[in-house]
Backbone as ProteinMPNN parsed JSONL, in Angstrom:
{"seq_chain_A": "VKNVRRILKYIRDNQPIITNELRQKTRFSNSNVAAIISELSASEYIVGEAKGNDTVGRKAIAYSVHPDKNLIIGIDFNVTGLLFVITDLSGHTKQEYYCPLLPKVHSARILESLYQTIDSLLVTYHGQVIYIGISVQGSVDYEKGVSKYIDGFTGWKNIPLQELLEERYHIPTLLIHDTDCRMRAEQAIGVLK", "coords_chain_A": {"N_chain_A": [[10.029, -23.512, 3.023], [8.865, -24.178, 0.151], [6.097, -24.682, 1.058], [5.637, -22.205, 2.065], [5.553, -20.755, -0.415], [3.546, -22.178, -1.684], [1.418, -21.809, -0.712], [1.171, -18.62, -1.197], [0.986, -18.741, -3.89], [-1.756, -19.658, -4.072], [-2.824, -17.546, -2.958], [-2.369, -16.108, -4.508], [-3.563, -16.893, -7.09], [-6.454, -16.846, -6.152], [-7.482, -14.748, -5.333], [-9.775, -12.732, -3.133], [-9.043, -14.751, -0.553], [-10.274, -16.762, 2.03], [-8.802, -17.932, 4.719], [-9.906, -20.889, 5.897], [-10.542, -21.976, 3.394], [-8.222, -21.945, 2.002], [-7.168, -23.598, 3.587], [-8.127, -25.688, 3.125], [-7.52, -26.118, 0.539], [-5.145, -26.741, 0.099], [-4.837, -28.743, 2.057], [-3.026, -28.549, 4.627], [-2.81, -28.307, 7.955], [-4.419, -25.941, 10.711], [-2.881, -24.927, 12.423], [-0.411, -24.335, 10.399], [-1.348, -22.937, 8.333], [-2.01, -20.787, 9.29], [0.472, -19.937, 10.714], [2.044, -19.501, 8.491], [0.918, -17.465, 7.157], [0.931, -15.333, 9.012], [3.42, -14.654, 8.391], [3.543, -14.235, 5.848], [1.913, -11.879, 5.775], [4.065, -9.778, 7.811], [5.828, -9.339, 6.358], [4.704, -8.346, 3.902], [4.422, -9.454, 1.845], [1.215, -10.004, 1.587], [-1.897, -9.061, 2.168], [-4.59, -8.527, 4.592], [-7.831, -8.087, 4.6], [-11.033, -7.922, 6.058], [-13.44, -9.751, 5.641], [-17.329, -9.349, 5.249], [-20.214, -10.306, 6.722], [-23.487, -11.304, 7.608], [-23.591, -12.522, 9.906], [-23.619, -12.919, 13.705], [-20.439, -12.625, 15.471], [-17.192, -13.177, 14.813], [-15.543, -11.595, 11.815], [-14.298, -13.237, 8.641], [-11.069, -12.738, 7.428], [-9.847, -12.315, 4.477], [-7.096, -12.946, 2.07], [-5.309, -10.972, -0.01], [-2.622, -10.549, -2.456], [-0.352, -8.025, -1.519], [-1.115, -4.407, -3.464], [1.113, -3.018, -3.342], [3.594, -3.354, -2.918], [6.836, -5.22, -3.128], [7.275, -5.441, -5.786], [7.676, -5.913, -9.546], [10.009, -5.539, -12.205], [9.627, -5.843, -14.689], [11.203, -6.29, -18.067], [11.142, -5.795, -21.537], [13.253, -6.778, -23.981], [13.788, -5.49, -27.814], [14.318, -5.527, -31.227], [13.381, -3.01, -32.011], [13.006, -1.056, -29.495], [12.85, -0.769, -25.713], [10.35, -2.589, -23.829], [9.15, -1.96, -20.662], [7.96, -2.667, -18.183], [6.481, -2.196, -14.752], [5.175, -4.581, -11.872], [2.888, -5.846, -9.961], [2.803, -8.702, -7.603], [0.62, -10.257, -8.07], [0.865, -10.083, -11.481], [-0.529, -7.469, -12.046], [-0.737, -4.788, -13.799], [1.29, -1.555, -12.943], [2.494, -0.028, -13.961], [3.374, 1.294, -17.549], [6.496, 1.976, -19.535], [7.873, 2.969, -22.868], [10.739, 3.013, -24.391], [11.692, 3.423, -27.301], [14.007, 2.664, -28.933], [16.875, 2.791, -31.984], [17.459, 1.804, -35.418], [20.118, -0.418, -35.606], [21.445, 0.676, -33.198], [24.046, 1.498, -30.936], [25.398, -1.295, -28.378], [26.007, 0.146, -26.07], [24.869, 2.466, -26.145], [22.103, 1.728, -25.755], [22.611, 0.249, -23.275], [23.147, 2.46, -21.563], [20.471, 3.851, -21.699], [18.571, 1.456, -20.702], [19.75, 1.705, -17.836], [19.12, 4.803, -17.27], [16.094, 4.188, -17.645], [15.529, 2.085, -15.462], [16.621, 3.66, -13.291], [14.892, 5.934, -13.345], [12.962, 4.314, -12.482], [13.245, 2.939, -10.314], [13.274, 5.44, -8.398], [11.131, 6.303, -8.506], [9.603, 4.191, -7.07], [10.593, 4.012, -4.841], [12.357, 1.184, -2.887], [10.446, -0.666, -3.233], [10.606, -2.661, -5.311], [11.637, -5.95, -5.479], [12.61, -7.791, -7.39], [13.814, -8.064, -10.803], [13.073, -8.805, -13.714], [14.213, -9.847, -17.304], [13.524, -10.18, -20.796], [14.664, -11.054, -23.929], [15.498, -11.171, -27.31], [17.12, -13.026, -29.732], [20.493, -15.438, -28.962], [20.376, -16.7, -25.904], [22.151, -17.063, -22.529], [21.563, -19.224, -20.457], [22.07, -20.137, -17.988], [24.18, -18.455, -17.054], [23.385, -15.621, -17.465], [24.198, -14.285, -19.799], [23.252, -12.197, -22.851], [23.801, -13.398, -25.593], [23.805, -12.296, -28.815], [21.974, -10.216, -30.443], [20.93, -9.819, -33.191], [19.416, -7.074, -34.537], [21.469, -4.956, -33.121], [24.452, -3.244, -32.894], [27.352, -4.018, -31.986], [26.497, -5.921, -29.644], [27.446, -7.964, -28.186], [27.756, -11.181, -26.446], [26.912, -10.038, -23.536], [27.232, -9.439, -19.888], [24.325, -9.435, -19.144], [21.997, -9.724, -16.691], [24.493, -9.854, -14.599], [25.277, -7.364, -14.951], [23.189, -6.096, -13.617], [22.615, -7.086, -11.307], [24.87, -6.165, -9.752], [24.761, -3.512, -9.797], [22.605, -2.733, -9.366], [21.843, -4.264, -7.172], [19.548, -6.087, -6.887], [17.769, -9.268, -7.033], [18.137, -10.807, -10.168], [16.561, -12.378, -13.832], [17.531, -13.39, -16.537], [16.279, -14.174, -19.826], [15.117, -16.204, -22.797], [12.895, -14.38, -24.681], [10.877, -15.55, -26.046], [10.525, -18.325, -24.369], [9.613, -16.606, -22.208], [7.613, -15.566, -22.487], [5.805, -18.143, -22.231], [6.357, -18.921, -19.652], [5.041, -16.94, -18.387], [2.491, -17.158, -19.177], [1.768, -19.325, -17.834], [2.127, -18.645, -15.291], [-0.016, -16.297, -15.188], [-1.907, -16.116, -17.187], [-4.599, -17.917, -19.589], [-3.717, -20.45, -19.406], [-2.705, -20.558, -16.626]], "CA_chain_A": [[9.767, -22.551, 1.663], [8.215, -25.221, -0.049], [4.782, -24.566, 1.868], [5.149, -20.462, 2.145], [4.945, -20.03, -1.961], [2.448, -22.777, -2.089], [0.11, -20.48, 0.062], [1.248, -17.618, -1.98], [0.567, -18.753, -4.818], [-3.459, -20.285, -3.588], [-3.903, -16.711, -2.241], [-2.18, -15.277, -5.881], [-4.168, -17.341, -8.071], [-7.492, -17.088, -5.97], [-7.512, -13.784, -4.26], [-9.639, -12.638, -2.396], [-9.612, -16.074, -0.048], [-10.014, -16.826, 3.384], [-8.337, -18.803, 5.711], [-10.262, -21.737, 5.664], [-10.159, -21.853, 2.211], [-6.536, -22.127, 2.122], [-6.681, -24.715, 4.364], [-9.113, -27.108, 2.63], [-7.411, -26.444, -1.09], [-3.607, -27.318, 0.626], [-4.618, -29.726, 3.062], [-2.45, -28.091, 5.398], [-3.226, -27.667, 9.561], [-4.861, -24.346, 10.704], [-1.863, -23.995, 12.851], [0.113, -24.103, 9.821], [-1.63, -21.802, 7.397], [-1.939, -19.493, 10.09], [1.919, -19.721, 10.533], [2.045, -18.839, 6.748], [-0.1, -16.49, 6.593], [1.362, -14.249, 9.623], [4.834, -14.483, 8.012], [3.216, -13.187, 4.679], [1.526, -10.564, 6.121], [4.745, -9.364, 8.677], [6.807, -9.425, 5.041], [3.693, -7.06, 3.349], [3.828, -9.941, 0.524], [0.139, -10.092, 1.31], [-3.011, -7.765, 2.985], [-5.747, -8.918, 5.136], [-9.453, -7.725, 4.985], [-12.483, -8.489, 6.858], [-14.9, -9.644, 4.94], [-18.248, -8.732, 5.677], [-21.134, -11.364, 6.728], [-24.727, -10.93, 8.759], [-23.533, -13.598, 11.474], [-22.468, -12.691, 14.916], [-19.223, -12.919, 15.234], [-15.77, -12.762, 14.153], [-15.519, -11.431, 10.67], [-13.185, -13.715, 8.51], [-10.144, -11.754, 6.726], [-9.761, -12.648, 2.687], [-6.584, -12.331, 1.842], [-4.721, -10.463, -1.419], [-1.255, -10.626, -2.731], [-0.175, -6.625, -1.517], [-0.523, -3.911, -4.363], [1.503, -2.146, -3.588], [4.608, -4.213, -1.918], [6.992, -6.567, -3.505], [6.816, -5.77, -7.496], [8.983, -6.514, -10.148], [10.431, -4.806, -13.178], [9.765, -6.839, -16.694], [11.809, -5.566, -19.455], [10.807, -6.79, -22.795], [14.443, -6.562, -24.885], [14.169, -6.336, -28.953], [15.155, -4.701, -32.117], [12.964, -1.775, -32.064], [12.873, -0.599, -28.226], [12.943, -1.283, -24.549], [9.206, -2.224, -22.852], [9.22, -1.532, -19.061], [6.604, -3.051, -17.359], [6.125, -2.851, -13.429], [4.062, -5.486, -11.718], [2.852, -6.786, -8.171], [3.312, -10.108, -7.537], [-0.409, -11.096, -9.07], [0.945, -9.668, -12.877], [-1.519, -6.661, -12.282], [0.401, -3.813, -13.8], [1.391, -0.591, -12.216], [3.083, 1.084, -15.107], [4.397, 1.219, -18.257], [7.026, 2.239, -20.019], [8.713, 2.261, -23.629], [12.006, 3.344, -24.604], [12.273, 3.226, -28.599], [15.646, 2.467, -30.164], [16.788, 3.171, -33.599], [17.724, 0.634, -36.057], [21.814, -0.46, -35.545], [21.869, 1.372, -32.172], [25.208, 0.583, -30.383], [25.073, -1.913, -27.602], [26.85, 1.33, -25.003], [23.512, 3.486, -25.795], [20.874, 0.769, -25.299], [23.195, 0.071, -21.408], [22.654, 3.693, -21.216], [19.125, 3.54, -22.006], [18.288, 1.001, -19.671], [20.007, 2.571, -16.304], [18.478, 5.827, -17.034], [15.015, 3.977, -17.131], [15.614, 1.423, -14.015], [17.235, 4.497, -12.771], [14.23, 6.455, -13.019], [11.457, 3.7, -11.769], [13.447, 2.831, -8.733], [13.279, 6.366, -7.688], [9.339, 6.474, -8.809], [8.885, 3.206, -6.481], [11.699, 3.379, -4.092], [12.47, 0.288, -1.936], [9.573, -1.459, -3.375], [11.078, -3.394, -6.151], [12.473, -7.111, -5.111], [12.886, -8.477, -8.532], [14.031, -7.594, -12.54], [13.113, -9.94, -15.354], [14.112, -9.409, -18.763], [13.304, -11.507, -21.708], [15.496, -10.793, -25.075], [15.344, -11.889, -28.279], [18.579, -13.929, -29.567], [20.768, -16.095, -27.848], [20.734, -16.534, -24.348], [23.056, -18.387, -21.837], [20.569, -18.621, -18.785], [22.913, -20.173, -16.497], [25.04, -16.988, -16.856], [22.815, -14.566, -17.251], [24.334, -13.826, -20.645], [22.751, -12.125, -23.503], [25.01, -13.746, -26.519], [23.516, -11.389, -29.321], [20.759, -9.794, -31.152], [21.238, -9.405, -34.29], [19.719, -5.848, -34.706], [21.874, -3.988, -32.042], [25.709, -3.637, -32.788], [28.712, -4.183, -30.632], [26.348, -6.273, -28.856], [28.009, -9.778, -27.97], [27.686, -11.989, -24.996], [26.695, -9.038, -22.534], [26.611, -10.12, -18.895], [22.953, -8.333, -18.616], [21.951, -10.055, -15.193], [25.374, -9.629, -13.383], [25.561, -5.779, -14.89], [21.793, -5.551, -12.829], [22.536, -7.244, -10.137], [26.005, -5.314, -9.378], [24.077, -1.951, -10.103], [21.185, -2.637, -8.327], [21.373, -5.486, -5.992], [17.976, -6.467, -6.765], [17.652, -10.146, -8.29], [17.91, -10.435, -11.751], [16.72, -13.63, -14.524], [17.493, -13.01, -17.915], [15.434, -15.585, -20.359], [14.473, -16.002, -24.068], [11.149, -13.619, -25.113], [9.71, -17.114, -26.283], [10.685, -18.934, -22.925], [9.309, -15.336, -21.091], [5.851, -15.638, -22.779], [5.249, -18.999, -22.077], [5.914, -18.988, -18.634], [4.163, -15.78, -18.143], [0.889, -17.702, -19.584], [1.4, -20.474, -17.462], [1.294, -18.166, -13.913], [-1.174, -15.911, -14.943], [-2.445, -16.409, -18.031], [-5.079, -18.448, -19.703], [-3.156, -22.032, -18.974], [-3.424, -20.897, -15.009]], "C_chain_A": [[8.725, -22.904, 0.779], [6.554, -24.501, -0.034], [4.189, -22.967, 1.739], [4.859, -20.413, 0.667], [4.107, -21.233, -2.605], [0.922, -22.436, -1.553], [-0.071, -19.156, -0.824], [0.501, -17.791, -3.387], [-0.873, -19.406, -5.156], [-3.873, -18.779, -3.516], [-3.8, -15.399, -3.857], [-3.386, -15.585, -7.16], [-6.099, -17.595, -7.512], [-7.959, -15.865, -5.072], [-8.877, -12.77, -4.154], [-9.785, -13.83, -1.512], [-9.168, -16.061, 1.608], [-9.249, -18.05, 3.683], [-9.164, -20.25, 5.842], [-10.431, -22.431, 4.152], [-8.849, -22.203, 1.479], [-6.205, -23.219, 2.376], [-7.248, -26.417, 3.907], [-8.457, -27.455, 1.092], [-5.936, -26.87, -0.376], [-3.417, -28.619, 1.379], [-3.763, -29.685, 4.161], [-3.07, -28.004, 6.647], [-3.703, -26.065, 9.547], [-3.761, -24.085, 11.406], [-1.235, -23.47, 11.724], [-0.201, -23.134, 8.442], [-2.031, -20.318, 8.205], [-0.575, -19.207, 10.639], [2.144, -18.643, 9.437], [1.72, -17.764, 6.46], [0.128, -14.983, 7.339], [2.542, -14.012, 8.938], [4.734, -13.748, 6.712], [3.284, -12.121, 4.996], [2.618, -9.598, 7.002], [5.311, -8.722, 7.298], [6.41, -8.674, 4.112], [3.807, -8.131, 2.194], [2.108, -10.06, 0.546], [-0.995, -9.253, 2.465], [-4.077, -8.35, 3.173], [-7.292, -7.974, 5.402], [-10.143, -8.155, 5.551], [-13.258, -8.511, 5.792], [-16.23, -9.976, 5.554], [-19.211, -10.151, 5.989], [-22.409, -10.786, 7.94], [-25.103, -12.203, 10.016], [-22.548, -12.208, 12.591], [-21.141, -13.205, 15.163], [-17.982, -12.524, 15.132], [-15.64, -12.785, 12.577], [-14.03, -12.334, 9.847], [-12.651, -12.682, 7.723], [-10.152, -12.517, 5.359], [-8.479, -11.683, 2.541], [-5.854, -12.179, 0.627], [-3.447, -10.19, -1.55], [-1.26, -8.747, -2.322], [0.044, -5.729, -2.924], [-0.077, -3.724, -4.501], [3.307, -2.332, -2.922], [5.223, -5.198, -3.001], [7.032, -6.625, -5.514], [8.223, -5.563, -7.971], [8.695, -5.707, -11.438], [10.813, -5.37, -14.174], [10.39, -6.159, -17.717], [11.727, -6.385, -20.779], [11.672, -6.058, -24.277], [13.903, -6.655, -26.428], [14.247, -4.97, -29.97], [14.757, -2.962, -32.053], [12.259, -0.772, -30.849], [12.578, -1.618, -27.305], [11.237, -1.455, -23.485], [9.541, -2.261, -21.548], [7.775, -1.676, -18.38], [6.706, -2.79, -15.547], [4.869, -3.076, -13.248], [3.97, -5.964, -10.591], [3.175, -8.063, -8.788], [1.825, -11.149, -8.201], [-0.42, -10.988, -10.655], [-0.088, -8.57, -12.712], [-0.03, -5.494, -12.632], [0.337, -2.161, -13.025], [1.544, 0.344, -12.747], [3.788, 0.653, -16.301], [5.308, 1.786, -19.169], [7.951, 2.409, -21.158], [9.468, 3.293, -24.259], [12.217, 2.93, -26.609], [13.738, 3.327, -29.087], [15.718, 2.584, -31.784], [17.844, 1.649, -34.246], [19.572, 0.463, -35.839], [22.212, 0.306, -34.374], [23.114, 0.622, -31.535], [24.734, 0.144, -29.305], [25.711, -0.709, -26.311], [25.353, 2.317, -24.867], [22.848, 2.874, -25.339], [21.206, 0.353, -23.597], [22.536, 1.248, -20.579], [21.305, 3.794, -20.988], [18.62, 2.86, -20.941], [18.533, 1.124, -18.167], [19.258, 3.439, -16.182], [16.902, 5.441, -16.758], [14.997, 3.124, -15.782], [15.803, 2.467, -13.2], [15.715, 5.047, -12.21], [12.445, 5.635, -11.852], [12.167, 3.992, -10.292], [13.188, 3.895, -7.496], [11.622, 6.418, -7.269], [8.986, 5.445, -7.186], [10.24, 2.345, -5.413], [11.465, 2.234, -2.805], [11.231, -0.757, -1.971], [9.99, -3.066, -4.42], [11.972, -4.585, -5.574], [12.881, -7.751, -6.643], [13.077, -7.865, -10.105], [13.997, -9.006, -13.207], [13.174, -9.119, -16.411], [13.881, -10.305, -19.604], [13.95, -10.503, -22.82], [15.338, -11.79, -26.142], [17.076, -12.702, -28.411], [18.614, -14.773, -28.986], [20.867, -15.938, -26.574], [21.407, -17.917, -23.685], [22.501, -18.006, -20.423], [21.406, -19.281, -17.765], [23.939, -18.917, -15.966], [24.616, -16.157, -17.19], [23.269, -13.929, -18.495], [23.757, -13.912, -21.964], [23.889, -12.13, -24.87], [24.809, -12.965, -27.977], [22.222, -11.196, -29.951], [20.938, -8.813, -31.768], [20.491, -7.955, -34.976], [20.694, -4.871, -33.795], [23.187, -4.341, -32.529], [26.452, -3.104, -31.53], [27.65, -5.547, -29.395], [25.963, -8.069, -28.867], [28.351, -9.563, -27.013], [28.004, -10.675, -24.018], [26.366, -9.386, -21.256], [25.327, -9.438, -18.346], [22.526, -8.588, -17.314], [23.073, -9.588, -14.808], [25.278, -7.873, -13.512], [24.555, -5.491, -13.814], [22.189, -5.597, -11.728], [23.684, -6.9, -9.342], [25.417, -3.829, -8.842], [22.973, -1.709, -8.877], [20.915, -3.455, -6.823], [20.422, -6.228, -5.295], [18.487, -8.112, -8.07], [17.239, -10.147, -9.394], [17.627, -11.956, -12.833], [16.654, -12.484, -15.745], [17.125, -14.322, -19.146], [15.4, -15.042, -21.992], [13.015, -15.507, -23.86], [10.582, -14.904, -25.356], [9.45, -17.703, -25.158], [9.425, -17.723, -21.727], [7.545, -15.669, -21.29], [5.433, -16.807, -22.196], [5.226, -19.405, -20.663], [5.084, -18.049, -17.906], [2.566, -16.394, -18.57], [1.021, -18.712, -18.671], [0.767, -19.848, -15.759], [0.041, -17.475, -14.348], [-1.884, -15.231, -16.516], [-3.371, -17.314, -18.29], [-5.097, -20.119, -18.938], [-3.17, -21.979, -17.425], [-3.975, -22.001, -14.368]], "O_chain_A": [[7.773, -22.149, 0.58], [6.015, -23.934, -0.984], [3.061, -22.542, 1.487], [3.739, -19.955, 0.442], [3.967, -21.319, -3.825], [-0.221, -22.728, -1.905], [-1.169, -18.689, -1.126], [-0.392, -17.069, -3.829], [-1.17, -19.668, -6.321], [-5.012, -18.493, -3.883], [-4.516, -14.46, -4.204], [-3.912, -14.764, -7.911], [-6.895, -18.264, -8.171], [-8.765, -16.042, -4.159], [-9.044, -12.009, -5.107], [-10.96, -14.182, -1.615], [-8.194, -15.586, 2.193], [-9.131, -19.015, 2.928], [-8.158, -20.956, 5.918], [-10.396, -23.66, 4.111], [-8.75, -22.741, 0.376], [-5.328, -23.888, 1.83], [-6.971, -27.586, 4.174], [-8.641, -28.511, 0.488], [-5.936, -28.062, -0.683], [-2.43, -29.352, 1.433], [-3.646, -30.745, 4.776], [-4.183, -27.498, 6.496], [-3.459, -25.218, 8.688], [-3.363, -22.937, 11.205], [-1.266, -22.241, 11.658], [0.676, -22.716, 7.687], [-2.254, -19.185, 7.777], [-0.47, -18.066, 11.089], [2.342, -17.429, 9.483], [2.196, -17.099, 5.541], [-0.178, -13.89, 6.863], [2.734, -12.797, 8.879], [5.522, -12.86, 6.388], [4.208, -11.335, 4.785], [2.193, -8.443, 7.035], [5.204, -7.5, 7.203], [7.249, -8.179, 3.359], [3.141, -7.7, 1.253], [1.625, -10.223, -0.575], [-0.6, -8.948, 3.59], [-4.703, -8.779, 2.203], [-7.574, -7.327, 6.41], [-9.834, -9.338, 5.687], [-13.68, -7.56, 5.133], [-16.254, -10.887, 6.382], [-18.821, -11.146, 5.378], [-22.202, -10.03, 8.889], [-26.089, -12.6, 10.638], [-21.673, -11.348, 12.496], [-20.932, -14.403, 14.968], [-17.735, -11.353, 15.42], [-15.625, -13.883, 12.02], [-12.897, -12.173, 10.301], [-13.378, -11.788, 7.292], [-10.674, -13.626, 5.476], [-8.421, -10.463, 2.694], [-5.664, -13.243, 0.037], [-3.002, -9.476, -0.65], [-2.183, -8.118, -2.839], [1.035, -5.99, -3.606], [0.193, -3.763, -5.702], [4.005, -1.384, -2.561], [4.489, -5.899, -3.698], [6.859, -7.592, -6.256], [9.293, -5.268, -7.439], [7.588, -5.283, -11.77], [11.964, -5.481, -14.597], [9.714, -5.249, -18.199], [12.23, -7.496, -20.944], [11.253, -5.314, -25.163], [13.485, -7.786, -26.679], [14.241, -3.785, -29.639], [15.523, -1.999, -32.048], [11.335, 0.019, -31.034], [12.229, -2.776, -27.536], [10.971, -0.644, -22.598], [10.63, -2.823, -21.426], [6.84, -0.9, -18.183], [7.316, -3.779, -15.141], [3.861, -2.563, -13.735], [4.94, -6.545, -10.105], [3.596, -8.411, -9.891], [1.876, -12.3, -8.635], [-1.325, -11.537, -11.284], [-0.889, -8.814, -13.614], [1.075, -5.373, -12.102], [-0.739, -1.734, -12.606], [1.071, 1.442, -12.452], [4.673, -0.2, -16.242], [4.568, 2.357, -19.97], [9.082, 2.065, -20.816], [8.948, 4.343, -24.637], [13.015, 2.052, -26.936], [14.294, 4.296, -29.604], [14.792, 2.481, -32.587], [18.598, 0.853, -33.686], [20.208, 1.507, -35.987], [23.382, 0.686, -34.411], [23.233, -0.602, -31.573], [23.753, 0.74, -28.86], [25.748, -1.413, -25.302], [24.875, 2.762, -23.823], [22.658, 3.213, -24.171], [20.299, 0.176, -22.784], [21.829, 1.25, -19.571], [21.012, 3.823, -19.793], [18.142, 3.588, -20.072], [17.708, 0.735, -17.341], [18.511, 3.379, -15.205], [16.302, 6.075, -15.89], [14.298, 3.647, -14.914], [15.134, 2.37, -12.171], [15.298, 4.798, -11.079], [11.549, 6.045, -11.113], [11.878, 4.833, -9.442], [12.993, 3.667, -6.301], [11.078, 6.528, -6.171], [8.246, 5.902, -6.314], [10.65, 1.199, -5.226], [10.602, 2.365, -1.937], [10.987, -1.53, -1.044], [9.661, -4.225, -4.167], [13.082, -4.242, -5.169], [13.954, -8.341, -6.52], [12.198, -7.07, -10.437], [14.757, -9.973, -13.155], [12.56, -8.069, -16.601], [14.032, -11.45, -19.178], [13.81, -9.288, -22.683], [15.098, -12.984, -25.963], [17.91, -12.874, -27.522], [17.647, -15.272, -28.41], [21.487, -14.974, -26.125], [21.346, -19.111, -23.978], [22.734, -17.097, -19.626], [21.343, -18.839, -16.618], [24.303, -18.602, -14.832], [25.519, -15.356, -17.43], [22.799, -12.793, -18.549], [23.592, -15.008, -22.499], [24.634, -11.19, -25.148], [25.91, -12.962, -28.528], [21.412, -12.123, -29.933], [21.069, -7.617, -31.507], [21.006, -7.648, -36.051], [20.378, -3.7, -34.002], [23.39, -5.545, -32.688], [26.293, -2.29, -30.62], [28.229, -5.969, -28.394], [25.089, -8.87, -29.2], [28.921, -8.601, -26.498], [29.159, -10.33, -23.767], [25.185, -9.715, -21.15], [25.301, -8.942, -17.22], [22.65, -7.602, -16.588], [22.827, -8.426, -14.484], [25.218, -7.148, -12.519], [24.918, -4.645, -12.997], [22.261, -4.607, -10.999], [23.632, -7.288, -8.175], [25.616, -3.252, -7.772], [22.705, -0.912, -7.978], [20.16, -3.307, -5.862], [20.27, -6.719, -4.176], [19.074, -8.173, -9.15], [16.181, -9.634, -9.756], [18.528, -12.779, -12.674], [16.114, -11.388, -15.898], [17.825, -15.334, -19.186], [15.583, -13.886, -22.372], [12.166, -16.013, -23.126], [9.64, -15.215, -24.627], [8.283, -17.728, -24.768], [8.7, -18.07, -20.795], [6.639, -15.907, -20.492], [4.478, -16.584, -21.453], [4.307, -20.13, -20.281], [4.481, -18.378, -16.885], [1.57, -15.849, -18.095], [-0.083, -19.255, -18.681], [-0.259, -20.165, -15.157], [-1.014, -17.968, -13.947], [-2.237, -14.073, -16.74], [-3.436, -18.02, -17.283], [-5.946, -20.725, -18.284], [-3.522, -22.979, -16.8], [-4.393, -21.901, -13.215]]}, "name": "protein", "num_of_chains": 1, "seq": "VKNVRRILKYIRDNQPIITNELRQKTRFSNSNVAAIISELSASEYIVGEAKGNDTVGRKAIAYSVHPDKNLIIGIDFNVTGLLFVITDLSGHTKQEYYCPLLPKVHSARILESLYQTIDSLLVTYHGQVIYIGISVQGSVDYEKGVSKYIDGFTGWKNIPLQELLEERYHIPTLLIHDTDCRMRAEQAIGVLK"}
């Protein structure tokens, strides 16, 4: 699993990239890289395209993260509204949708808006979403996936947001504090990459 993740990360960070470059960067054997590339291609995590050259013989295949499969719904929860972003595994945005919230809105209305928007996105991207990530203000219990409170919402106390979404959609979900989320995103796809 670590080797597969490592290859996928190199592809994401250096796409398009050919097999020889992957082998050099990872120091894996040709057969190991080929096996992992085959697995990632079969699972539609990556796509390959023949890289043109003027020489005779087989053209190199350059691999990139599949732009239309294995998508992530990112949700930014804050007191002014919910921002939904659909991205591929490279962090490229496919769609954004903003759902404004009224001041002191009740938690039941927030959850209703959340479900309606996710339902709509899952219809649009049927079978392509593999993960949901939620960034929230306020106190978060990471281990339990609970949003403890958000000051601007009425009745928002100890909401098991991660569990609610996983049970409803059967998609792995991560709940994280908004500041930590920004830091992780910056490390993964920002200037700190």
